[in-house]
Coordinates of C-alpha atoms in Angstrom, one line a residue:
M1 CA 0.0 0.2 0.0
A2 CA 1.4 3.3 -1.1
G3 CA 2.4 5.7 1.6
T4 CA 3.2 3.2 4.4
E5 CA 6.3 1.3 5.6
E6 CA 4.2 -1.7 6.9
T7 CA 1.5 -2.4 4.5
S8 CA 3.0 -5.1 2.1
E9 CA 1.1 -8.6 2.3
T10 CA 4.7 -10.0 2.0
A11 CA 6.1 -8.4 5.0
D12 CA 8.0 -10.2 7.7
A13 CA 5.7 -12.9 9.0
T14 CA 6.7 -12.0 12.6
G15 CA 4.6 -8.9 12.4
D16 CA 6.7 -7.0 14.8
T17 CA 6.0 -3.4 15.1
P18 CA 9.0 -1.2 13.8
P19 CA 10.5 1.3 16.1
R20 CA 9.2 4.9 15.7
P21 CA 11.5 6.7 13.5
W22 CA 13.9 9.3 15.2
W23 CA 12.5 12.0 13.2
H24 CA 8.9 11.8 14.4
W25 CA 7.6 14.8 16.3
R26 CA 8.8 15.2 19.8
R27 CA 6.0 14.3 22.3
R28 CA 4.9 15.8 25.7
T29 CA 3.2 13.0 27.2
R30 CA 3.5 14.5 30.8
G31 CA 2.8 11.4 32.4
R32 CA -0.5 10.5 30.6
L33 CA -1.3 6.9 29.5
R34 CA -1.5 6.3 25.8
P35 CA -5.1 6.1 24.5
A36 CA -4.6 2.4 23.6
I37 CA -3.2 1.5 27.1
A38 CA -6.0 3.4 28.7
A39 CA -8.5 1.6 26.7
A40 CA -7.1 -1.8 27.5
V41 CA -7.0 -0.8 31.2
A42 CA -10.6 0.4 31.1
G43 CA -11.7 -2.6 29.2
A44 CA -10.0 -4.9 31.8
L45 CA -11.5 -3.1 34.7
L46 CA -14.9 -2.4 33.4
G47 CA -15.6 -5.5 31.1
G48 CA -15.3 -8.0 34.1
A49 CA -12.6 -9.6 36.0
G50 CA -9.8 -11.2 33.8
V51 CA -11.4 -9.7 30.6
A52 CA -9.0 -7.9 28.2
W53 CA -9.6 -9.3 24.7
Q54 CA -12.8 -10.7 23.3
A55 CA -12.7 -14.3 22.5
Q56 CA -12.0 -13.9 18.7
A57 CA -8.2 -14.6 18.7
G58 CA -6.9 -16.4 15.8
P59 CA -8.5 -16.6 12.3
F60 CA -12.0 -15.4 13.6
E61 CA -14.7 -18.1 13.5
E62 CA -17.7 -15.7 13.9
A63 CA -19.0 -13.6 11.1
S64 CA -17.9 -10.1 12.6
A65 CA -15.1 -8.5 14.0
C66 CA -14.3 -5.0 15.7
W67 CA -17.3 -5.1 18.0
G68 CA -19.5 -6.9 15.4
A69 CA -19.3 -4.0 13.0
L70 CA -17.1 -5.7 10.3
S71 CA -18.2 -8.9 8.5
E72 CA -15.6 -11.4 7.4
D73 CA -15.8 -9.9 3.7
D74 CA -15.3 -6.4 5.1
V75 CA -12.1 -7.5 6.8
A76 CA -11.0 -9.5 3.7
D77 CA -11.5 -6.3 1.7
L78 CA -9.2 -4.5 4.0
F79 CA -6.4 -7.1 3.6
H80 CA -6.8 -7.4 -0.3
G81 CA -8.9 -10.6 -0.3
K82 CA -7.0 -12.6 2.6
R83 CA -9.2 -14.3 4.9
D84 CA -6.8 -15.8 7.5
I85 CA -6.9 -12.5 9.6
E86 CA -6.7 -12.6 13.4
A87 CA -9.3 -10.4 15.1
S88 CA -9.3 -9.1 18.6
D89 CA -10.8 -6.2 20.6
V90 CA -11.3 -4.4 23.8
P91 CA -15.0 -3.9 24.3
V92 CA -16.3 -0.4 24.1
T93 CA -17.0 0.7 27.6
S94 CA -17.1 4.1 29.5
D95 CA -14.8 5.0 32.1
H96 CA -16.5 6.3 35.1
I97 CA -13.4 6.3 37.3
F98 CA -11.7 9.1 35.2
S99 CA -14.8 10.7 33.8
E100 CA -13.5 9.9 30.3
G101 CA -15.8 9.0 27.4
P102 CA -16.4 5.7 25.7
S103 CA -13.2 3.8 24.6
G104 CA -12.5 0.6 23.0
L105 CA -9.7 -0.9 20.8
C106 CA -9.8 -3.5 17.9
R107 CA -6.8 -5.1 16.1
L108 CA -6.8 -6.9 12.9
K109 CA -3.6 -8.9 12.1
S110 CA -2.5 -10.7 9.0
P111 CA 0.1 -13.6 9.4
R112 CA 2.1 -11.9 6.7
G113 CA 2.8 -8.9 9.2
R114 CA 0.3 -6.2 8.1
R115 CA -2.0 -4.8 11.0
V116 CA -5.0 -2.6 11.1
T117 CA -6.0 -1.0 14.4
A118 CA -9.3 0.8 15.1
Q119 CA -10.1 2.9 18.3
V120 CA -13.1 4.5 19.9
H121 CA -12.1 7.4 22.1
Q122 CA -12.9 10.9 23.0
L123 CA -10.3 13.4 21.7
D124 CA -8.3 14.7 24.9
T125 CA -8.2 18.4 25.4
R126 CA -5.6 18.2 28.1
F127 CA -1.9 19.1 27.7
G128 CA -0.2 16.5 25.7
G129 CA -3.4 15.0 24.5
S130 CA -4.9 14.8 21.2
G131 CA -3.8 18.2 20.0
D132 CA -0.3 16.8 20.1
K133 CA 0.5 13.3 18.7
W134 CA -3.0 12.5 17.4
A135 CA -3.1 15.8 15.6
D136 CA 0.3 15.3 14.0
E137 CA -1.0 12.0 12.5
Y138 CA -4.6 12.7 11.8
L139 CA -4.6 16.3 10.8
S140 CA -1.7 16.1 8.4
A141 CA -1.7 17.6 5.0
R142 CA -2.0 14.0 3.5
M143 CA -5.4 13.7 5.0
T144 CA -8.5 14.5 2.8
P145 CA -11.6 15.8 4.5
L146 CA -14.6 13.3 4.1
G147 CA -17.0 16.3 3.2
G148 CA -20.8 16.1 3.2
G149 CA -21.0 17.7 6.7
L150 CA -18.9 14.8 8.2
L151 CA -16.3 15.7 10.9
G152 CA -13.5 13.3 9.6
M153 CA -10.6 12.8 7.2
A154 CA -8.9 10.0 5.5
S155 CA -5.5 8.9 3.7
D156 CA -4.2 5.5 2.8
T157 CA -2.8 5.0 6.2
R158 CA -5.0 7.0 8.6
A159 CA -8.8 7.7 8.8
W160 CA -11.0 9.2 11.5
L161 CA -14.7 10.2 11.9
A162 CA -16.4 11.9 14.7
I163 CA -19.7 10.1 15.8
P164 CA -22.7 12.4 14.8
E165 CA -24.1 14.2 17.7
G166 CA -27.8 14.1 16.8
C167 CA -28.4 10.8 18.7
I168 CA -25.7 10.5 21.3
G169 CA -26.0 14.2 22.2
R170 CA -23.5 17.1 22.1
A171 CA -20.3 17.0 23.9
E172 CA -19.6 19.2 26.9
E173 CA -18.1 22.7 26.1
D174 CA -14.6 21.7 27.1
D175 CA -14.7 18.2 25.8
G176 CA -13.5 16.9 22.5
P177 CA -15.7 15.0 20.0
L178 CA -16.0 11.2 20.3
V179 CA -14.2 9.7 17.3
I180 CA -13.4 6.3 15.9
D181 CA -10.0 6.2 14.0
M182 CA -8.2 3.7 12.0
E183 CA -4.5 3.2 11.1
S184 CA -2.6 0.7 9.1
G185 CA 1.1 1.5 9.5
W186 CA 3.7 4.3 9.4
T187 CA 2.9 7.2 7.1
T188 CA 5.5 8.5 4.8
Y189 CA 5.1 11.7 2.5
D190 CA 7.5 10.2 -0.2
D191 CA 4.7 8.4 -1.9
E192 CA 1.4 9.7 -3.4
V193 CA -1.6 8.7 -1.5
D194 CA -3.0 5.5 -2.7
T195 CA -6.7 6.3 -3.3
G196 CA -7.7 2.6 -3.4
E197 CA -6.4 2.0 0.1
R198 CA -7.9 5.3 1.2
A199 CA -11.3 4.2 0.0
R200 CA -10.9 0.7 1.8
L201 CA -10.1 2.5 5.0
T202 CA -12.9 5.0 4.7
T203 CA -15.5 2.3 4.0
A204 CA -14.5 0.2 7.0
L205 CA -14.4 3.3 9.1
V206 CA -18.0 4.3 8.2
K207 CA -19.2 0.7 8.9
L208 CA -17.7 1.0 12.4
V209 CA -19.3 4.3 13.1
N210 CA -22.6 3.0 11.9
G211 CA -22.3 -0.2 14.1
Y212 CA -21.7 2.1 17.0
L213 CA -24.8 4.1 16.2
T214 CA -26.9 1.0 16.0
E215 CA -25.5 -0.1 19.4
Q216 CA -26.6 3.1 20.8
G217 CA -30.1 2.6 19.4
C218 CA -29.8 5.5 17.0
R219 CA -31.7 5.6 13.8
G220 CA -30.2 6.3 10.3
E221 CA -26.6 5.9 9.4
V222 CA -23.7 7.7 7.9
T223 CA -23.4 7.4 4.0
D224 CA -20.1 6.1 2.8
P225 CA -18.2 9.0 1.1
A226 CA -15.4 6.9 -0.3
D227 CA -16.4 7.2 -4.0
R228 CA -16.7 10.9 -3.9
L229 CA -13.4 12.0 -2.0
P230 CA -11.5 14.7 -4.0
A231 CA -8.0 13.9 -5.3
P232 CA -5.4 13.6 -2.7
A233 CA -3.0 16.5 -2.0
R234 CA 0.1 16.8 -4.1
F235 CA 3.5 18.5 -3.5
Q236 CA 3.3 21.8 -5.1
D237 CA 5.6 24.5 -6.3
E238 CA 5.8 27.4 -4.0
K239 CA 6.2 31.2 -5.0
P240 CA 8.4 33.1 -2.5
D241 CA 5.4 35.7 -1.9
A242 CA 2.8 32.8 -1.5
I243 CA 4.1 30.4 1.0
C244 CA 1.7 27.3 1.4
G245 CA -0.2 28.9 -1.5
I246 CA -1.3 31.8 0.6
K247 CA -0.9 35.0 -1.5
G248 CA 1.1 37.7 0.4
L249 CA 2.7 35.1 2.8
H250 CA 6.3 35.3 2.7
M251 CA 9.5 35.3 4.7
Q252 CA 12.5 37.8 4.2
G253 CA 15.6 36.0 3.4
M254 CA 13.9 32.8 2.4
R255 CA 16.5 30.0 2.2
D256 CA 17.5 28.4 -0.9
A257 CA 16.7 25.1 0.5
D258 CA 13.1 26.0 1.1
K259 CA 12.7 26.6 -2.6
Y260 CA 13.5 23.0 -3.4
E261 CA 11.2 21.4 -0.8
P262 CA 7.7 22.1 -1.9
P263 CA 4.9 22.0 0.6
L264 CA 2.0 19.6 0.7
V265 CA -1.4 21.4 1.5
T266 CA -4.7 19.8 2.6
K267 CA -7.1 19.5 -0.4
G268 CA -10.8 20.0 -0.1
E269 CA -13.1 21.9 2.3
G270 CA -13.0 20.5 5.7
P271 CA -12.3 21.0 9.5
V272 CA -8.7 21.8 9.0
R273 CA -6.2 23.4 6.5
T274 CA -2.8 22.1 7.0
C275 CA 0.5 22.8 5.2
D276 CA 3.3 20.7 5.9
R277 CA 6.6 22.4 4.7
D278 CA 10.3 21.3 4.3
V279 CA 9.4 17.6 4.4
I280 CA 12.5 15.5 4.9
F281 CA 12.5 11.8 5.6
G282 CA 8.8 12.0 5.7
H283 CA 8.8 14.5 8.5
P284 CA 7.5 18.2 8.0
R285 CA 9.9 20.5 9.8
L286 CA 7.5 23.4 9.7
R287 CA 3.8 23.1 9.9
L288 CA 1.0 25.8 9.4
M289 CA -2.4 24.9 10.4
T290 CA -5.9 26.5 10.6
V291 CA -8.4 24.6 12.8
E292 CA -11.7 25.9 11.4
D293 CA -14.1 23.5 13.3
P294 CA -14.8 24.6 16.7
R295 CA -15.2 20.9 17.9
L296 CA -11.5 20.5 17.0
A297 CA -10.4 23.9 18.0
V298 CA -11.3 22.9 21.6
L299 CA -8.1 20.7 21.5
Y300 CA -5.9 23.8 21.7
R301 CA -7.9 25.8 24.1
Q302 CA -5.6 25.1 27.0
L303 CA -2.5 25.9 25.0
K304 CA -3.2 29.5 25.7
F305 CA -1.9 28.8 29.1
D306 CA 1.1 26.7 28.0
G307 CA 3.9 29.2 28.4
G308 CA 5.4 31.5 25.8
R309 CA 5.0 35.3 25.4
N310 CA 1.4 36.5 25.0
V311 CA 0.0 37.6 21.6
K312 CA -2.9 39.8 21.5
A313 CA -5.6 41.0 19.1
V314 CA -5.7 44.6 18.3
G315 CA -8.2 46.7 16.2
G316 CA -11.2 45.3 17.8
G317 CA -10.4 41.6 17.1
K318 CA -11.1 38.9 19.9
G319 CA -8.8 36.1 20.8
S320 CA -5.3 35.4 22.4
G321 CA -2.3 33.2 21.9
F322 CA 1.4 32.8 22.6
L323 CA 4.8 32.9 20.9
R324 CA 7.6 30.4 21.5
D325 CA 10.7 29.9 19.5
D326 CA 9.3 26.7 18.2
F327 CA 5.6 27.6 18.2
G328 CA 3.3 30.4 17.2
F329 CA -0.3 30.3 18.3
F330 CA -3.5 32.3 18.3
Q331 CA -7.2 31.2 19.0
A332 CA -9.6 33.6 17.6
E333 CA -13.3 34.1 18.7
C334 CA -15.3 34.1 15.4
Q335 CA -18.9 34.1 14.5
T336 CA -18.9 30.4 14.0
G337 CA -16.9 29.7 17.2
E338 CA -13.2 29.3 18.0
V339 CA -10.8 29.0 15.2
T340 CA -7.3 28.1 15.9
F341 CA -4.1 29.4 13.9
L342 CA -0.8 27.7 14.6
I343 CA 2.7 27.4 13.2
R344 CA 4.8 24.7 14.7
A345 CA 8.5 24.0 14.0
E346 CA 10.7 21.0 14.7
D347 CA 13.1 22.8 16.8
T348 CA 13.9 26.4 17.8
G349 CA 16.0 27.0 14.7
R350 CA 12.8 28.4 12.9
A351 CA 12.1 31.2 15.5
A352 CA 12.6 34.0 13.2
D353 CA 10.5 32.5 10.6
I354 CA 7.6 32.0 13.0
R355 CA 7.7 35.5 14.2
T356 CA 7.6 36.8 10.6
L357 CA 4.9 34.3 9.4
L358 CA 2.5 34.4 12.3
P359 CA 0.9 37.9 12.0
R360 CA 0.6 37.5 8.2
Y361 CA -0.7 34.1 8.5
V362 CA -3.5 34.9 10.9
A363 CA -4.6 37.9 8.7
S364 CA -4.9 35.8 5.6
E365 CA -6.3 32.7 7.1
S366 CA -8.9 34.8 9.3
S367 CA -10.0 36.5 6.1
R368 CA -10.5 33.2 4.3
V369 CA -12.6 31.6 7.0
G370 CA -14.7 34.8 7.3
C371 CA -13.7 36.2 10.6
G372 CA -10.9 38.7 9.7
P373 CA -8.7 40.2 8.7
L374 CA -7.5 39.9 12.3
R375 CA -4.6 41.9 13.4
I376 CA -2.4 40.7 16.3
K377 CA 0.4 42.2 18.4
L378 CA 3.6 40.2 19.0
P379 CA 5.5 40.5 22.2
A380 CA 8.7 42.7 22.0

């Protein structure tokens, strides 16, 4: 499967997960359990004494997998017709001890080494939560918005979709949305997104969401958008005065290296617009992202208290942010709700670039989303 390092059906039969590349984003876990571990613990505690995995280990004998939402044919489609797939899952339960939303985990494993993992969880709005690692992977520029009013995105290695709120109710003001996401291996930027694999993940994801809605007694179902997704994003040439394709966005003294490393920008209307720049070894060294949907912008609400020097709105605009050598951030109060603008660098070597770009980026993007142009004042 294009765009992954662990997708070939002829992979090592051991199925061992490769170590995370050294260039992956640095994480600030701050002592929090990983979502998968938390789900496993919750399943063991709340699903009954001694219960961790459902009794579907081995090539599954029953007609369904992943909480009963995927048939054997559905699983075979994910694995290119192969039917000797092991399925195991942690039941979807609610964690009343830590007051967190429903969570569950499903793993599908081929004896040839390929794995697909699905997870039910509420996006964590706390420091080091979903706005960090999860966003790096699931809001990247390789992801295509699902469209049609759905809060979700997909690529050939990642897909996610928020559970529609019409039946299950709206999340609390400070809570992130409840989502189901799927991943099928490491994501690399070197290859174009494989639209066939993207469609397979999207279709399976929609089945999981519809299965969850059915379990909750909800009527109706989500329509599969796999056959109407736009073409994936492509690396594009960049003009010095239109960084990330935004006219008027430029840096003084733009390095020669930047001119030969074209950006990848989210394609299609959706909850976020991400520009991953200076991609090397599959890793963007600079990311510019606008989080337009308030349900995702809440992931960054607490960043306003995450150190750095204060950034203020001037000229009647509303919002606040901060500036660090590796991070520029502003969260605006718009008519549609909170909108987040951020620029994130791999290290402190881009401090001057972030300082130059942030005011222009906020002004341009706020105009595009209909709540600007906003003017911000940087600290001295």
